[in-house]
Coordinates of C-alpha atoms in Angstrom, one line a residue:
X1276 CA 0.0 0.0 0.0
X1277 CA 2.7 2.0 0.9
X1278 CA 4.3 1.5 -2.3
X1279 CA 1.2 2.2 -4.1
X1280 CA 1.1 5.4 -2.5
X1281 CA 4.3 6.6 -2.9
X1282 CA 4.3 5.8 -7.2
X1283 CA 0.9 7.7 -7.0
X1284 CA 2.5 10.9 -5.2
X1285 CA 5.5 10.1 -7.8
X1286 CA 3.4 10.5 -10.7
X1287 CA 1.6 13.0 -10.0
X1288 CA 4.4 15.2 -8.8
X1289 CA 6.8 14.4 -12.0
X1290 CA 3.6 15.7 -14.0
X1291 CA 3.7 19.1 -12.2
X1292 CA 6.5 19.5 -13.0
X1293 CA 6.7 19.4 -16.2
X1294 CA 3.6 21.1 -16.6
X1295 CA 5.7 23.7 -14.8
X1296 CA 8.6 23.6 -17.2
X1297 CA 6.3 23.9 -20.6
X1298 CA 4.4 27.0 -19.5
X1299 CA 0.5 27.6 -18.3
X1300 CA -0.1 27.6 -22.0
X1301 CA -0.8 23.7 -22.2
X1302 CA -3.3 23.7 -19.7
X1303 CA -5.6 24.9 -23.5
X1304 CA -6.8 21.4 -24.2
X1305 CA -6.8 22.1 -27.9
X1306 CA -3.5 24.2 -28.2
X1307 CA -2.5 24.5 -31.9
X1308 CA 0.8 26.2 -33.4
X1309 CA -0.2 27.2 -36.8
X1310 CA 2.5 27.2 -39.8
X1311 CA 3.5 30.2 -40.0
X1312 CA 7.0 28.6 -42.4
X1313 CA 7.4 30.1 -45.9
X1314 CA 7.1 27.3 -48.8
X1315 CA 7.6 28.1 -52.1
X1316 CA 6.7 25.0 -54.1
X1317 CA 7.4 23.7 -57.4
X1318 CA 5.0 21.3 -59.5
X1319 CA 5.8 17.6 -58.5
X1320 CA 8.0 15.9 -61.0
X1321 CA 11.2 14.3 -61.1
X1322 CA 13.4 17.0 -60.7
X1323 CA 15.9 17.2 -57.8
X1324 CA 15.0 20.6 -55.9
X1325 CA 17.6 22.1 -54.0
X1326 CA 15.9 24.4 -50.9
X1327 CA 17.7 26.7 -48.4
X1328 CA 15.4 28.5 -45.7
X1329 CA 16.6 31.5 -43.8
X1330 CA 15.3 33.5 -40.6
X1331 CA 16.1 36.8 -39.5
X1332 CA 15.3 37.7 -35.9
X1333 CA 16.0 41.9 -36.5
X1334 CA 15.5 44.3 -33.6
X1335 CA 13.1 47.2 -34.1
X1336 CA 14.6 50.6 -33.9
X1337 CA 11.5 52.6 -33.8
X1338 CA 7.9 52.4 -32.8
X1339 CA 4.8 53.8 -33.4
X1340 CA 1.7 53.3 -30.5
X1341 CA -1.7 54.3 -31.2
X1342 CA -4.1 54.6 -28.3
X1343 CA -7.9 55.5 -29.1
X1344 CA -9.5 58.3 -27.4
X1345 CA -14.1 58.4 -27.4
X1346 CA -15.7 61.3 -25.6
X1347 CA -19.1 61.9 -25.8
X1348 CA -21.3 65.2 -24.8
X1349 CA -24.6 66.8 -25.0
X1350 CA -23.5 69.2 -27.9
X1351 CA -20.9 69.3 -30.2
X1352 CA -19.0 72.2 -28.8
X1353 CA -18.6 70.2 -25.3
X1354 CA -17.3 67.3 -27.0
X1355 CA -14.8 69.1 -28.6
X1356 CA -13.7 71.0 -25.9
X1357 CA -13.8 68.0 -23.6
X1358 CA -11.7 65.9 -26.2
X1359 CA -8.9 68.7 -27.1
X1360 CA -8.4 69.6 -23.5
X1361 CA -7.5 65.5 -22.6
X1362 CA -5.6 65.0 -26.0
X1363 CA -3.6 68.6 -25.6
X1364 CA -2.5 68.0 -22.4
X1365 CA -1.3 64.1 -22.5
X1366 CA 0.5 65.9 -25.7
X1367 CA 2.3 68.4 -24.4
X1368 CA 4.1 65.8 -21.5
X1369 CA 4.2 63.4 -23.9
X1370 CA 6.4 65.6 -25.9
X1371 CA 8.8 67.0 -23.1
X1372 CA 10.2 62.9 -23.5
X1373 CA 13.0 62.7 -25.8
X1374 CA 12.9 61.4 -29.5
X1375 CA 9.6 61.3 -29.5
X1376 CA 7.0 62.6 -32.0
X1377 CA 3.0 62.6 -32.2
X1378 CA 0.2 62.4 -34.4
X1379 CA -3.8 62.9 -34.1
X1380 CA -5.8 60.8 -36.3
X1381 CA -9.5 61.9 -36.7
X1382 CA -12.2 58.9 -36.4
X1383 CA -15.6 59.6 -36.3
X1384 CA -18.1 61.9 -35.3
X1385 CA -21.9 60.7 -34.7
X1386 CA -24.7 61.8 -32.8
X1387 CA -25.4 59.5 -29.7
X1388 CA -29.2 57.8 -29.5
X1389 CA -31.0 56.3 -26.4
X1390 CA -34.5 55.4 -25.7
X1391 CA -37.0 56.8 -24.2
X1392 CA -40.8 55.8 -23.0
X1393 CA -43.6 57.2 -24.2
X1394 CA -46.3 56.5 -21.6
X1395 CA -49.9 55.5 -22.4
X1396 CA -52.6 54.7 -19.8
X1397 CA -53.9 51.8 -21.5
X1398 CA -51.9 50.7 -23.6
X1399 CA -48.3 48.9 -23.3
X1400 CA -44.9 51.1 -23.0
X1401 CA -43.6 52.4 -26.0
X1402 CA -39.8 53.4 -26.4
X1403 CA -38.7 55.6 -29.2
X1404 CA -35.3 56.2 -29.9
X1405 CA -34.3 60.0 -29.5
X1406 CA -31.1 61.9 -29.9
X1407 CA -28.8 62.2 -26.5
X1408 CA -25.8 64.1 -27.5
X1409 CA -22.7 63.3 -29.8
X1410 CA -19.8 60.7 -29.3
X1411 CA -16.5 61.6 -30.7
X1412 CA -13.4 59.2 -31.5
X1413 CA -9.6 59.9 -32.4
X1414 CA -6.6 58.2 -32.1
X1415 CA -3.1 59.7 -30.6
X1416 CA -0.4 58.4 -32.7
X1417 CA 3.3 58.1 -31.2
X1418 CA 6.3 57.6 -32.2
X1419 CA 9.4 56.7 -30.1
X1420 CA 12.9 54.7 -30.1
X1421 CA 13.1 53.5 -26.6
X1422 CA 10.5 50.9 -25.9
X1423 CA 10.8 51.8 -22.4
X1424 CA 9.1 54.9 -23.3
X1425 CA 5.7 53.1 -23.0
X1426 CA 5.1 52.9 -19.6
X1427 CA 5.5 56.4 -19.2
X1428 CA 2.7 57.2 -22.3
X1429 CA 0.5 55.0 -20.6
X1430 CA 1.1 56.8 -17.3
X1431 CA 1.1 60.5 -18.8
X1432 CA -2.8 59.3 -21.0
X1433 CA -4.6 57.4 -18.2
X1434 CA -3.8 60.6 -16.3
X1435 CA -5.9 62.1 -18.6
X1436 CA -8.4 58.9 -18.9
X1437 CA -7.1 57.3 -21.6
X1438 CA -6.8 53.9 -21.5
X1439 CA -7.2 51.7 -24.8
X1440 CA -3.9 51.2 -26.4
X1441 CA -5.1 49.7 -29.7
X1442 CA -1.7 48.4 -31.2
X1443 CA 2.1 48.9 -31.3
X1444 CA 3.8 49.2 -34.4
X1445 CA 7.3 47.5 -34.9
X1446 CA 9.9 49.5 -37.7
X1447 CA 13.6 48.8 -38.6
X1448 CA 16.0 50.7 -40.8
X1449 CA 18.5 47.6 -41.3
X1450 CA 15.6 45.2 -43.3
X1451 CA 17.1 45.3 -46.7
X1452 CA 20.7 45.2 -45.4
X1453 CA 19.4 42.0 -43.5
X1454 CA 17.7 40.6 -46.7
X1455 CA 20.7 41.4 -48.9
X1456 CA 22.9 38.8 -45.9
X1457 CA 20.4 36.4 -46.2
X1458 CA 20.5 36.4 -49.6
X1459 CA 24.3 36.0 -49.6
X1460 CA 23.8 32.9 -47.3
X1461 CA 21.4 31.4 -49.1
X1462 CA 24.1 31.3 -51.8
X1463 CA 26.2 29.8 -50.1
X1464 CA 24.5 26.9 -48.6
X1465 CA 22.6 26.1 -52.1
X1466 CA 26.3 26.0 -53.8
X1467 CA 27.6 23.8 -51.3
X1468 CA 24.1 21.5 -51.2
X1469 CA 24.3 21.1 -55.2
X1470 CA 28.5 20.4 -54.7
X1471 CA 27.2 17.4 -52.4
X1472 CA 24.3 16.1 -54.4
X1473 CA 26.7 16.2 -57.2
X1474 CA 29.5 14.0 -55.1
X1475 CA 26.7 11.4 -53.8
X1476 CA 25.4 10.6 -57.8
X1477 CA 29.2 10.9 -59.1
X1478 CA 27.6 13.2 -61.7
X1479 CA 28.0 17.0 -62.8
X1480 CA 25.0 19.1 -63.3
X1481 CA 26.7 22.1 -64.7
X1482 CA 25.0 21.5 -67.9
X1483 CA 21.5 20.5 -67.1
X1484 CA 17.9 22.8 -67.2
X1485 CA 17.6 24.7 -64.0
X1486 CA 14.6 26.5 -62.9
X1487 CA 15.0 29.1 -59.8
X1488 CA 12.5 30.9 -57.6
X1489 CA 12.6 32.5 -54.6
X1490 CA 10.6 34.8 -51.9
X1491 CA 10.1 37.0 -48.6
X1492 CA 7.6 36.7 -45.7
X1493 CA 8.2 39.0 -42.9
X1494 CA 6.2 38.9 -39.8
X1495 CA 5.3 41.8 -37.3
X1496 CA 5.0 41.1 -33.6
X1497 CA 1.1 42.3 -33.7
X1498 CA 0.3 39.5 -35.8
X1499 CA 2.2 36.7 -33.2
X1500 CA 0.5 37.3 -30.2
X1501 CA -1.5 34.1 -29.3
X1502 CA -4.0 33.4 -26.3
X1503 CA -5.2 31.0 -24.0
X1504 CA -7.2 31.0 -20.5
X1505 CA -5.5 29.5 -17.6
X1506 CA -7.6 27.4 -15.5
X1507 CA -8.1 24.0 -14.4
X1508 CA -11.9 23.3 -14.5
X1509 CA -14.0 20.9 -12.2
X1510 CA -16.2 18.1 -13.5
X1511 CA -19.1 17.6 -11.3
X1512 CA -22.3 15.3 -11.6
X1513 CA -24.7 17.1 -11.6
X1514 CA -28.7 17.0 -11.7
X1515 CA -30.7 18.8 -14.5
X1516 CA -32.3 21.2 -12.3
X1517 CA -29.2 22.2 -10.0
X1518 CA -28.2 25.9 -11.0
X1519 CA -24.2 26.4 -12.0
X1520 CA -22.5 29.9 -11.7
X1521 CA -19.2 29.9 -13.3
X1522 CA -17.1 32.4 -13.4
X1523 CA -15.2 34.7 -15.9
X1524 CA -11.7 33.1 -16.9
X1525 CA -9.0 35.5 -17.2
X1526 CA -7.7 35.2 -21.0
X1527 CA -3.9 35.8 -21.3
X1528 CA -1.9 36.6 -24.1
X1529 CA 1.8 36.0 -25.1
X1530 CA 3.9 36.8 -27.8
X1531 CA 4.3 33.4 -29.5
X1532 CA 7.7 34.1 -32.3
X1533 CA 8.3 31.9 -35.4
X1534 CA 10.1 28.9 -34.4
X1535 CA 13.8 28.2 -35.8
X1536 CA 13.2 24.7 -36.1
X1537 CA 13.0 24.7 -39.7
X1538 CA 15.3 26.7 -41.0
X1539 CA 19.2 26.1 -42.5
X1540 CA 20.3 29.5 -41.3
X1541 CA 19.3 32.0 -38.7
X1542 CA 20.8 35.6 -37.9
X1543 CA 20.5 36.4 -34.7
X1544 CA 18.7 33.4 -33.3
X1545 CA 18.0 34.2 -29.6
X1546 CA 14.5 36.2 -28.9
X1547 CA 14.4 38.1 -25.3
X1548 CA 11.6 40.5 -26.8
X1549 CA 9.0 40.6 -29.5
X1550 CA 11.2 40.9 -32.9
X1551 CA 10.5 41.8 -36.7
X1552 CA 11.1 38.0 -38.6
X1553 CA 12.4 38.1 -41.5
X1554 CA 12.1 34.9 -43.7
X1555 CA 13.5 33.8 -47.1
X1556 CA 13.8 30.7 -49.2
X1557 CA 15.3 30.0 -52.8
X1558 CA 14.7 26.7 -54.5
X1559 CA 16.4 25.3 -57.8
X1560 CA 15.3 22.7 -59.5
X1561 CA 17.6 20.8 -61.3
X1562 CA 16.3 18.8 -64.2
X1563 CA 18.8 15.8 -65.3
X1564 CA 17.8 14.3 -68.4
X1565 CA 18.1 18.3 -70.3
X1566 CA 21.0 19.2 -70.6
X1567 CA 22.1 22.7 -72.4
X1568 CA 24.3 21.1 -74.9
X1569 CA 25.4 21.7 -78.2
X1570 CA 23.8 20.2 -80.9
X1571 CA 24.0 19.9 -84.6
X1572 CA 21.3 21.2 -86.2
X1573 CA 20.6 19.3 -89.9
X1574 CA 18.4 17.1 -91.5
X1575 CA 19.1 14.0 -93.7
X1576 CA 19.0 15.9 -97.2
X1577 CA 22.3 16.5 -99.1
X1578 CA 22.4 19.6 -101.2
X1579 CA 24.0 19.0 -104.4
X1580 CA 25.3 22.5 -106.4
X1581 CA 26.0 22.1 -110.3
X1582 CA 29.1 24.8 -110.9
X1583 CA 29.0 26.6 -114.4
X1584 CA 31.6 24.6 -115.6
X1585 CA 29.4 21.4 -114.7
X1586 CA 30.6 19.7 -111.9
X1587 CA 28.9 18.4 -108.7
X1588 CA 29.6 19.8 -105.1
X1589 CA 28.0 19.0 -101.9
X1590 CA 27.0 21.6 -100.0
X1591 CA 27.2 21.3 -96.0
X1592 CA 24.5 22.8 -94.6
X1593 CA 25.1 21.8 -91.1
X1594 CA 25.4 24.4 -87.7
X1595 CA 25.9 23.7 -84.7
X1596 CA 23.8 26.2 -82.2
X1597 CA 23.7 26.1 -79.0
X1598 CA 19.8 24.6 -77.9
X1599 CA 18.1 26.9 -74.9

């Protein structure tokens, strides 16, 4: 029993850990990791296809955050005073921080409806709709170098109530210098993959078709950030008429980057914070029964030329040109 006991304890202990050790994210029964991997594909056939993939983990140098501001009023003229006075001021300490520089992006502007009840003696409530004012929406752009800079926008605008920060833009000035080294790497690799295949089949292919392609897919940290809701629910037997009040699960979200499992190459392949991914992949496909040889090109008919003076001379009539 003892035994029993202690391989029970074992067990379950061992699996906490390495719950522990994978992250609260597999506690989502029906966790899925889409492919996100670039693949640019040839039609099947017999060719031997030659692939290098590349990833690019590149640093953003500047940002750009957009947080939404709605007021609403009773007339226009105190929604637009209400409005400019929170937007000016978050603005003007906003702009006392260093490198930093700000945009206001106009929305929308719509009168605001609610209901009211017309009252009948008699007869049922009815509720028309009538106007109740005006609801007016922008969006305070900014941009900055220092992503430590956030936490102080956010602190300077909920001062000022405003608290939806609707996205965070990533930027970097080194992407095409990063492309053009992948590029060069790719090279590389694909040179010394053809040099192998060529040793392993004790063959040359410097004369047979090739067809080459090749292609970019970058991805933004907005468009990686997964979610899940951590929680480990209770099953309970219930009966039909027993009343169940569950609660709101807190949904969390985490920045969930391209994994380099995949890929021949990567620059810079550690990822402490959410990163610009670059990705690129040539293919060639080598076809070995074409080759770009030279070849005679004739027919079987012999020209035969009759000189003035009445003697016979064959005329050769074959070239040899090159076949593309």
């Amino acid at each position: 029993m003892k035994k029993l006991s202690f391989t029970f304890f074992a067990l379950l202990f061992s699996s906490f850990i390495i719950g522990q050790a994978s992250g609260n994210v597999n506690y989502q029964n029906q966790q899925y990791y889409g492919n996100n991997i670039i693949n640019v594909d040839f039609p099947s056939n017999g060719d031997i296809v030659v692939s290098v993939k590349g990833l690019a983990n590149i640093k953003a140098d500047a940002y750009t955050a957009i947080f939404s501001v709605t007021q609403t009023g009773k007339t226009t003229k105190e929604v637009n005073e209400l409005i400019d006075q929170r937007i000016t001021q978050s603005i003007n300490a906003i702009k006392l921080k260093k490198g930093v520089e700000t945009f206001v992006d106009m929305i929308s502007f719509v009168p605001a409806y609610e209901y009211e009840a017309e009252k009948k003696l008699f007869n049922r409530k009815t509720y028309n709709e009538v106007p109740a004012g005006f609801e007016l929406k922008k969006n305070i752009h900014i941009k900055y170098s220092d992503p430590n800079q956030l936490n102080e926008f956010i602190s300077i605008l909920s001062n000022n109530e405003i608290y939806d920060l609707v996205r965070v833009d990533y930027f970097s000035n080194t992407l095409e210098t990063v492309k053009r080294e992948m590029m060069l790497k790719a090279k590389l690799l694909v040179q010394e993959k053809i040099k192998n295949y060529q040793e392993l089949l004790g063959e040359t292919f410097t004369n047979a078709e090739k067809r080459i392609t090749d292609d970019y897919i970058i991805n933004v940290p907005v468009e990686m950030y997964k979610s899940y809701e951590a929680y480990n629910g209770s099953s309970l037997n219930l009966k039909k008429a027993a009343n169940v009040n569950q609660l709101s699960k807190s949904v969390t979200l985490y920045y969930q980057p391209v994994f380099n499992k995949e890929f021949d190459f990567v620059i810079n392949p550690t990822v402490l914070e959410p990163v610009i991914q670059v990705q690129y992949e040539v293919k060639i496909a080598i076809n070995r029964e074409k080759k770009q040889v030279l070849k005679a090109d004739k027919t079987d008919k012999e020209f035969i030329l009759i000189t003035p003076n009445g003697d016979l001379k064959t005329l050769n009539t074959n070239t040899a040109k090159p076949i593309h």
